[in-house]
Short mmCIF file of C-alpha atoms and ligand atoms in Angstrom, two decimals:
data_model
loop_
_atom_site.label_atom_id
_atom_site.label_comp_id
_atom_site.label_asym_id
_atom_site.label_seq_id
_atom_site.Cartn_x
_atom_site.Cartn_y
_atom_site.Cartn_z
CA MET A 1 41.05 -44.63 -11.56
CA SER A 2 39.28 -41.61 -10.11
CA GLU A 3 37.91 -38.79 -12.34
CA PHE A 4 40.54 -36.51 -10.86
CA LYS A 5 43.47 -38.75 -11.89
CA LYS A 6 42.11 -39.30 -15.40
CA ARG A 7 42.08 -35.56 -16.13
CA ARG A 8 44.65 -34.40 -18.71
CA LYS A 9 47.60 -32.51 -17.30
CA PRO A 10 47.05 -28.83 -18.23
CA ASP A 11 49.39 -27.38 -20.85
CA PRO A 12 51.71 -24.70 -19.48
CA VAL A 13 50.31 -21.25 -20.16
CA TYR A 14 52.29 -18.09 -20.90
CA TYR A 15 50.70 -14.85 -19.59
CA GLY A 16 50.94 -12.86 -22.85
CA ASP A 17 49.73 -15.76 -25.00
CA TYR A 18 46.74 -16.53 -22.80
CA LEU A 19 45.62 -12.88 -22.88
CA GLN A 20 46.56 -12.53 -26.55
CA LEU A 21 48.40 -9.36 -25.68
CA ASN A 22 50.14 -9.22 -29.05
CA LYS A 23 46.75 -8.72 -30.68
CA LEU A 24 45.33 -6.52 -27.95
CA LEU A 25 48.31 -4.18 -27.66
CA ASP A 26 48.75 -3.93 -31.39
CA ALA A 27 45.23 -2.58 -31.78
CA GLN A 28 45.92 1.10 -30.93
CA GLN A 29 46.56 2.71 -34.30
CA PRO A 30 46.14 6.50 -34.34
CA VAL A 31 45.07 7.99 -37.69
CA SER A 32 46.67 11.43 -37.15
CA PRO A 33 50.17 10.34 -38.41
CA LYS A 34 48.56 9.77 -41.84
CA TYR A 35 47.95 13.53 -42.13
CA GLY A 36 50.82 15.12 -40.20
CA PRO A 37 52.47 14.86 -36.77
CA GLU A 38 50.87 12.34 -34.42
CA ALA A 39 48.32 13.95 -32.06
CA HIS A 40 49.58 12.96 -28.60
CA ASP A 41 46.10 12.48 -27.08
CA GLU A 42 44.76 10.23 -29.82
CA THR A 43 46.23 7.18 -28.04
CA LEU A 44 44.30 8.07 -24.90
CA PHE A 45 41.14 8.49 -26.97
CA ILE A 46 41.58 5.03 -28.50
CA VAL A 47 42.54 3.26 -25.26
CA VAL A 48 39.59 4.73 -23.33
CA HIS A 49 37.11 3.67 -26.04
CA GLN A 50 38.61 0.20 -26.23
CA ALA A 51 38.48 -0.20 -22.45
CA TYR A 52 34.76 0.72 -22.61
CA GLU A 53 34.16 -1.81 -25.36
CA LEU A 54 35.85 -4.56 -23.33
CA TRP A 55 33.63 -3.81 -20.35
CA PHE A 56 30.56 -3.65 -22.63
CA LYS A 57 31.51 -7.17 -23.74
CA GLN A 58 31.58 -8.38 -20.15
CA MET A 59 28.25 -6.70 -19.37
CA LEU A 60 26.63 -8.37 -22.39
CA HIS A 61 28.04 -11.70 -21.22
CA GLU A 62 26.37 -11.20 -17.82
CA LEU A 63 23.08 -10.04 -19.32
CA ARG A 64 22.92 -12.97 -21.75
CA SER A 65 23.35 -15.39 -18.85
CA VAL A 66 20.63 -13.59 -16.88
CA HIS A 67 18.28 -13.86 -19.90
CA GLY A 68 19.04 -17.58 -19.98
CA LEU A 69 18.04 -17.96 -16.32
CA PHE A 70 14.82 -15.97 -16.77
CA LYS A 71 13.82 -18.16 -19.73
CA ALA A 72 12.90 -20.95 -17.31
CA GLU A 73 9.24 -21.15 -16.27
CA TYR A 74 10.29 -21.43 -12.67
CA LEU A 75 13.19 -19.64 -10.99
CA PRO A 76 14.31 -21.34 -7.77
CA ASP A 77 16.08 -19.25 -5.14
CA GLU A 78 19.58 -20.52 -6.07
CA GLN A 79 19.10 -19.21 -9.59
CA LEU A 80 17.57 -15.98 -8.40
CA MET A 81 20.67 -15.57 -6.27
CA THR A 82 22.80 -15.95 -9.42
CA VAL A 83 20.63 -13.35 -11.20
CA VAL A 84 21.16 -10.90 -8.34
CA HIS A 85 24.89 -11.60 -8.25
CA ARG A 86 25.35 -11.04 -12.00
CA LEU A 87 23.17 -7.94 -12.15
CA HIS A 88 25.14 -6.56 -9.24
CA ARG A 89 28.33 -7.18 -11.20
CA VAL A 90 26.88 -5.18 -14.10
CA VAL A 91 26.19 -2.29 -11.72
CA VAL A 92 29.74 -2.36 -10.33
CA ILE A 93 31.14 -2.26 -13.87
CA GLN A 94 28.86 0.67 -14.67
CA GLU A 95 30.18 2.54 -11.64
CA LEU A 96 33.69 2.00 -12.97
CA LEU A 97 32.68 3.20 -16.45
CA ASN A 98 31.19 6.34 -14.99
CA GLN A 99 34.49 7.14 -13.31
CA GLN A 100 36.40 6.58 -16.56
CA ILE A 101 34.84 9.72 -18.03
CA LYS A 102 37.31 11.62 -15.86
CA VAL A 103 40.20 10.00 -17.71
CA ILE A 104 39.02 11.21 -21.13
CA GLU A 105 38.33 14.62 -19.61
CA THR A 106 42.06 15.04 -19.02
CA MET A 107 42.18 15.74 -22.77
CA THR A 108 41.38 19.41 -23.46
CA ALA A 109 38.97 20.61 -26.17
CA GLN A 110 41.92 22.05 -28.07
CA ASP A 111 43.91 18.79 -27.90
CA PHE A 112 40.85 17.01 -29.30
CA LEU A 113 40.83 19.40 -32.27
CA GLU A 114 44.25 17.98 -33.27
CA PHE A 115 42.57 14.83 -34.58
CA ARG A 116 38.78 15.20 -34.34
CA ASP A 117 38.22 15.98 -38.03
CA TYR A 118 39.98 12.77 -39.06
CA LEU A 119 37.30 10.71 -37.30
CA VAL A 120 34.25 11.88 -39.30
CA PRO A 121 31.75 10.20 -39.71
CA ALA A 122 32.67 7.59 -37.04
CA SER A 123 30.75 8.11 -33.79
CA GLY A 124 29.58 6.54 -30.56
CA PHE A 125 26.33 5.90 -32.43
CA GLN A 126 28.22 3.08 -34.06
CA SER A 127 29.10 1.36 -30.79
CA ILE A 128 27.16 -1.78 -31.59
CA GLN A 129 27.84 -3.27 -28.19
CA PHE A 130 26.38 -0.19 -26.48
CA LYS A 131 23.24 -0.44 -28.63
CA ALA A 132 23.14 -4.21 -27.96
CA LEU A 133 23.29 -3.47 -24.24
CA GLU A 134 20.41 -1.00 -24.51
CA ILE A 135 18.37 -3.48 -26.55
CA SER A 136 19.16 -6.41 -24.22
CA LEU A 137 17.95 -4.34 -21.29
CA GLY A 138 14.74 -3.37 -23.10
CA LEU A 139 15.29 -0.12 -24.97
CA ASN A 140 13.84 -0.95 -28.37
CA ARG A 141 13.49 1.23 -31.44
CA ASP A 142 10.00 2.53 -30.57
CA ARG A 143 11.18 3.86 -27.26
CA ARG A 144 14.52 5.48 -27.96
CA VAL A 145 15.06 9.17 -28.73
CA ALA A 146 15.55 9.78 -32.46
CA PHE A 147 17.97 12.42 -33.71
CA ASP A 148 17.33 14.64 -36.72
CA GLN A 149 14.15 12.59 -37.36
CA GLU A 150 16.30 9.56 -38.05
CA SER A 151 17.42 6.50 -36.21
CA PHE A 152 21.04 5.60 -35.49
CA TYR A 153 20.29 2.62 -37.75
CA SER A 154 20.90 4.90 -40.74
CA ARG A 155 24.52 5.39 -39.54
CA ILE A 156 25.65 1.78 -39.23
CA ASN A 157 26.67 -0.82 -41.77
CA ASP A 158 24.41 -3.59 -43.08
CA SER A 159 25.77 -6.45 -41.02
CA ASP A 160 25.64 -4.44 -37.76
CA ARG A 161 22.09 -3.36 -38.61
CA ALA A 162 21.05 -6.96 -39.29
CA TYR A 163 22.59 -8.08 -35.97
CA LEU A 164 20.80 -5.41 -33.92
CA GLU A 165 17.50 -5.86 -35.75
CA GLN A 166 17.67 -9.56 -34.95
CA LEU A 167 18.39 -8.73 -31.30
CA GLU A 168 15.30 -6.51 -31.21
CA GLN A 169 13.18 -9.54 -32.13
CA GLU A 170 14.37 -11.46 -29.06
CA PRO A 171 12.96 -11.08 -25.55
CA ASP A 172 14.80 -8.47 -23.50
CA LEU A 173 15.42 -8.22 -19.76
CA PHE A 174 12.42 -5.95 -19.28
CA SER A 175 10.04 -8.46 -20.87
CA TYR A 176 11.56 -11.39 -18.95
CA VAL A 177 11.11 -9.55 -15.67
CA ASP A 178 7.58 -8.49 -16.58
CA ALA A 179 6.64 -12.12 -17.33
CA TRP A 180 8.32 -13.38 -14.13
CA LEU A 181 6.48 -10.83 -11.98
CA SER A 182 3.17 -11.56 -13.71
CA ARG A 183 3.50 -15.23 -12.78
CA MET A 184 3.54 -14.47 -9.05
CA PRO A 185 0.49 -15.95 -7.44
CA PHE A 186 -2.02 -13.30 -6.56
CA LEU A 187 -2.90 -12.38 -3.28
CA GLU A 188 -6.54 -13.01 -2.67
CA THR A 189 -6.85 -16.01 -0.38
CA PRO A 190 -9.98 -16.73 1.70
CA ASP A 191 -8.38 -15.23 4.80
CA PHE A 192 -6.60 -12.25 3.20
CA SER A 193 -7.66 -9.60 0.75
CA PHE A 194 -4.58 -7.42 0.49
CA TRP A 195 -5.68 -5.10 -2.28
CA GLN A 196 -8.92 -4.19 -0.57
CA HIS A 197 -7.01 -3.30 2.57
CA TYR A 198 -4.41 -1.40 0.54
CA GLN A 199 -7.02 0.66 -1.29
CA SER A 200 -8.79 1.71 1.86
CA ALA A 201 -5.45 2.56 3.55
CA ILE A 202 -4.59 4.74 0.56
CA ALA A 203 -7.94 6.51 0.69
CA THR A 204 -7.27 7.34 4.37
CA GLU A 205 -3.70 8.53 3.65
CA MET A 206 -4.82 10.72 0.75
CA ALA A 207 -7.67 12.26 2.76
CA HIS A 208 -5.11 13.03 5.48
CA ASP A 209 -2.79 14.73 2.93
CA GLU A 210 -5.71 16.73 1.48
CA ALA A 211 -6.70 17.94 4.95
CA ILE A 212 -3.11 19.13 5.58
CA VAL A 213 -3.09 21.11 2.32
CA GLU A 214 -6.61 22.55 2.93
CA SER A 215 -5.66 23.82 6.40
CA ASN A 216 -2.22 25.19 5.52
CA ASP A 217 -2.60 28.97 5.94
CA LEU A 218 0.86 29.60 4.50
CA LEU A 219 -0.32 28.63 0.98
CA THR A 220 -1.89 31.14 -1.40
CA ASP A 221 -5.16 30.05 -3.09
CA ALA A 222 -3.28 29.34 -6.30
CA GLU A 223 -0.63 27.24 -4.50
CA ARG A 224 -3.34 25.33 -2.63
CA ALA A 225 -5.20 24.61 -5.86
CA ALA A 226 -1.96 23.40 -7.50
CA GLU A 227 -1.14 21.08 -4.57
CA LEU A 228 -4.67 19.66 -4.51
CA ALA A 229 -4.52 19.07 -8.27
CA ALA A 230 -1.19 17.20 -7.81
CA LEU A 231 -2.77 15.06 -5.09
CA ALA A 232 -5.76 14.34 -7.32
CA ALA A 233 -3.39 13.21 -10.10
CA THR A 234 -1.59 10.86 -7.70
CA LYS A 235 -4.96 9.51 -6.56
CA ALA A 236 -5.95 8.88 -10.19
CA ASN A 237 -2.74 6.86 -10.65
CA PHE A 238 -3.58 4.74 -7.60
CA VAL A 239 -7.06 4.09 -8.92
CA ALA A 240 -5.57 3.08 -12.28
CA LEU A 241 -3.50 0.37 -10.59
CA PHE A 242 -6.70 -1.55 -9.94
CA ASP A 243 -8.75 -0.50 -12.94
CA ASP A 244 -7.93 -2.39 -16.15
CA GLN A 245 -9.14 0.34 -18.50
CA GLU A 246 -7.49 3.22 -16.67
CA TYR A 247 -4.26 1.23 -16.49
CA ALA A 248 -4.41 0.52 -20.23
CA LYS A 249 -4.75 4.30 -20.78
CA LEU A 250 -1.59 4.98 -18.72
CA GLN A 251 0.23 2.39 -20.82
CA ALA A 252 -1.04 3.87 -24.08
CA GLU A 253 0.13 7.33 -22.99
CA GLY A 254 3.57 5.86 -22.24
CA ARG A 255 3.29 6.74 -18.56
CA VAL A 256 3.84 3.16 -17.45
CA ARG A 257 5.42 0.27 -19.27
CA LEU A 258 5.01 -2.73 -16.94
CA SER A 259 1.90 -4.86 -17.32
CA GLN A 260 -0.71 -4.24 -14.64
CA GLN A 261 -0.13 -7.63 -13.01
CA ALA A 262 3.62 -7.14 -12.95
CA MET A 263 3.17 -3.68 -11.46
CA GLN A 264 1.01 -5.06 -8.65
CA ALA A 265 3.50 -7.86 -7.97
CA ALA A 266 6.40 -5.39 -7.89
CA LEU A 267 4.51 -3.16 -5.51
CA PHE A 268 3.83 -6.09 -3.24
CA ILE A 269 7.49 -7.12 -3.28
CA TYR A 270 8.56 -3.56 -2.45
CA MET A 271 6.19 -3.34 0.47
CA TYR A 272 7.01 -6.74 1.94
CA ARG A 273 10.70 -6.91 1.00
CA GLU A 274 11.70 -7.82 4.55
CA GLU A 275 9.77 -11.10 4.34
CA PRO A 276 12.40 -13.75 3.52
CA VAL A 277 10.40 -14.93 0.50
CA PHE A 278 10.56 -11.45 -1.07
CA ASN A 279 14.15 -10.71 -0.24
CA LEU A 280 15.73 -11.97 -3.45
CA PRO A 281 12.95 -10.69 -5.74
CA TRP A 282 13.40 -7.27 -4.17
CA GLN A 283 17.15 -7.42 -4.77
CA VAL A 284 16.49 -8.22 -8.43
CA LEU A 285 14.21 -5.18 -8.80
CA ASN A 286 16.61 -2.99 -6.88
CA SER A 287 19.47 -4.01 -9.18
CA LEU A 288 17.38 -3.04 -12.20
CA VAL A 289 16.82 0.39 -10.69
CA ASP A 290 20.59 0.62 -10.07
CA ILE A 291 21.33 -0.31 -13.69
CA ASP A 292 18.91 2.33 -14.98
CA GLU A 293 20.32 4.92 -12.60
CA GLN A 294 23.96 4.16 -13.47
CA LEU A 295 23.18 4.24 -17.20
CA THR A 296 21.46 7.61 -16.79
CA ILE A 297 24.44 8.89 -14.81
CA TRP A 298 26.73 7.70 -17.61
CA ARG A 299 24.60 9.50 -20.21
CA PHE A 300 24.70 12.64 -18.11
CA ARG A 301 28.47 12.47 -17.46
CA HIS A 302 29.05 11.78 -21.17
CA VAL A 303 26.93 14.76 -22.28
CA MET A 304 28.74 17.07 -19.85
CA MET A 305 32.07 15.88 -21.22
CA VAL A 306 30.81 16.29 -24.81
CA GLN A 307 29.70 19.86 -24.16
CA ARG A 308 33.10 20.57 -22.68
CA MET A 309 34.83 19.14 -25.78
CA LEU A 310 32.53 20.46 -28.49
CA GLY A 311 30.60 23.44 -27.11
CA SER A 312 27.70 23.76 -29.51
CA LYS A 313 29.36 22.06 -32.51
CA ILE A 314 27.65 19.01 -33.98
CA GLY A 315 29.03 15.55 -33.23
CA THR A 316 31.22 13.57 -35.66
CA GLY A 317 28.16 11.36 -36.21
CA GLY A 318 26.23 14.46 -37.30
CA SER A 319 23.75 14.82 -34.42
CA SER A 320 23.11 18.07 -32.62
CA GLY A 321 25.75 16.78 -30.16
CA HIS A 322 24.92 17.54 -26.58
CA GLU A 323 21.27 18.48 -27.34
CA TYR A 324 20.52 14.96 -28.60
CA LEU A 325 22.49 13.36 -25.78
CA ARG A 326 20.76 15.47 -23.13
CA LYS A 327 17.36 14.21 -24.34
CA THR A 328 18.56 10.60 -24.03
CA THR A 329 19.29 11.15 -20.33
CA GLU A 330 15.64 12.00 -19.74
CA ARG A 331 13.93 9.62 -22.10
CA ASN A 332 16.06 6.52 -22.78
CA ARG A 333 15.05 4.84 -19.55
CA VAL A 334 14.10 1.18 -19.19
CA PHE A 335 13.21 0.47 -15.57
CA ALA A 336 11.74 3.82 -14.53
CA ASP A 337 8.50 2.09 -13.46
CA PHE A 338 10.33 0.42 -10.59
CA MET A 339 11.70 3.76 -9.46
CA ASN A 340 8.23 5.32 -9.67
CA LEU A 341 6.82 2.61 -7.40
CA ALA A 342 7.85 4.84 -4.51
CA THR A 343 4.72 6.89 -5.31
CA TYR A 344 2.51 3.99 -4.28
CA LEU A 345 4.23 2.80 -1.13
CA LEU A 346 2.56 2.91 2.26
CA PRO A 347 4.24 3.28 5.64
CA LYS A 348 4.97 -0.09 7.26
CA ARG A 349 2.84 0.73 10.30
CA ILE A 350 -0.36 0.48 8.26
CA LEU A 351 0.49 -2.64 6.23
CA PRO A 352 -1.37 -5.80 7.24
CA PRO A 353 0.93 -8.72 8.24
CA LEU A 354 1.09 -11.48 5.63
CA PRO A 355 -0.92 -14.53 6.72
CA GLU A 356 0.94 -17.88 6.79
CA SER A 357 -1.27 -19.25 3.96
CA VAL A 358 -0.04 -16.48 1.60
CA LYS A 359 3.59 -17.05 2.54
CA GLN A 360 3.22 -20.74 1.75
CA ALA A 361 1.58 -20.03 -1.60
CA LEU A 362 4.47 -17.73 -2.49
CA ARG A 363 7.15 -20.24 -1.46
CA ARG A 364 5.79 -22.70 -4.00
CA LYS A 365 6.40 -20.34 -6.97
C1 HEM B 1 36.20 13.38 -26.72
C2 HEM B 1 35.37 12.46 -26.27
C3 HEM B 1 33.97 12.26 -26.82
C4 HEM B 1 33.19 13.09 -27.56
C5 HEM B 1 33.46 14.51 -28.00
C6 HEM B 1 31.95 12.38 -27.84
C7 HEM B 1 30.90 12.89 -28.56
C8 HEM B 1 29.73 12.24 -28.84
C9 HEM B 1 28.62 12.79 -29.58
C10 HEM B 1 28.56 14.21 -30.14
C11 HEM B 1 27.70 11.84 -29.68
C12 HEM B 1 26.33 11.96 -30.42
C13 HEM B 1 26.42 11.30 -31.75
C14 HEM B 1 27.25 12.06 -32.78
O1 HEM B 1 26.76 13.02 -33.34
O2 HEM B 1 28.40 11.66 -32.96
C15 HEM B 1 28.19 10.69 -28.99
C16 HEM B 1 27.50 9.52 -28.85
C17 HEM B 1 27.98 8.44 -28.17
N1 HEM B 1 29.21 8.31 -27.56
FE1 HEM B 1 30.58 9.73 -27.36
N2 HEM B 1 32.03 11.15 -27.25
C18 HEM B 1 33.24 11.02 -26.62
C19 HEM B 1 33.70 9.95 -25.91
C20 HEM B 1 33.02 8.76 -25.76
C21 HEM B 1 33.51 7.63 -25.02
C22 HEM B 1 34.84 7.52 -24.25
C23 HEM B 1 32.57 6.67 -25.16
C24 HEM B 1 32.68 5.29 -24.57
C25 HEM B 1 32.34 4.23 -25.24
C26 HEM B 1 31.47 7.20 -25.96
C27 HEM B 1 30.33 6.53 -26.32
C28 HEM B 1 29.28 7.07 -27.02
C29 HEM B 1 28.05 6.35 -27.28
C30 HEM B 1 27.73 4.94 -26.85
C31 HEM B 1 27.22 7.21 -27.99
C32 HEM B 1 25.80 6.93 -28.46
C33 HEM B 1 24.88 7.40 -27.35
C34 HEM B 1 23.40 7.30 -27.69
O3 HEM B 1 23.04 7.22 -28.88
O4 HEM B 1 22.62 7.33 -26.72
N3 HEM B 1 31.79 8.49 -26.29
N4 HEM B 1 29.44 10.94 -28.47
#
């Protein structure tokens, strides 16, 4: 008998049972009726938060599977394709979540006052899935913005704290990607010295930019000096890319996070992304930039909504509300290095073509 015939006949499924709708739809329990008349908008508040938590669950599911794929020493193209596909799904969910802010914004600040005080001290700080998402991406405790000199860890219960602390011990997406990039074979073969070519092309480009600033009569002396100083700073960053000690300094100052090798590999992928062998790696990096950008947009949309709801009041979790949240939009970033790579790119017309020997070496990885 064939495998197909041996398979057990599936049990009939009923829509509501499969989705456990009894449980799901019984889980919206406003607290306002305990203290007086039910606040009409509390149901919206609960449903919107629950919808977020469901999507957070799906995003964590995708990220866990991507971690699993990156764990392998070698990532063949089929698996890289799956990574790209799942990261893209995360981005699409994020876009949806960003739009959902508009739904909660249909509640006015005054309507929120009908039940806000009953929620103290619960807060978005206690969204363990949101914190798990941040940690799984690579935002660990040393890097996140603290509020009132404390960590959100002081606001969550023991079992949630233990769960997140354990998660912080595990590799995150940032470290997987850093290791994967660092494994790329590097690009000095007997017939091709890319970095040497790159450095001299940069020197020419920078000298060209300096000459434009020097000869621009529209600039005042002070403006010229400021522009030249900015160019010198960019030049110093370029030099650091190829100088171990200077690069280590940038890392120590928190100006870059990627390892030097990973940074060089990423730069190479960005510059040669049209080569078939770099197509998927570039899509991976681009998805990470999308995730970071969407998360920052969410933080920004959330803080705007919070200011609209609370003005300058503190949050139910006791932080300085929108002030704390505004700082997170600027500083709680994970993949900013990939965005900043744009600083180091060169126009295609001055890039050397990749020799066949390099392409073959890359295909083997
Ligand atoms: C009336 C609507 C909302 C208000 C007034 C509000 C307010 C706040 C405030 C003030 C904070 C800072 C912590 C505190 O002091 O409590 C916060 C954090 C947070 N909120 Fe909201 N929030 C609202 C809706 C939402 C929604 C719909 C979500 C979706 C899940 C959400 C998720 C979060 C998260 C994850 C944090 C922690 C952010 C971080 O630490 O970076 N909030 N919220």
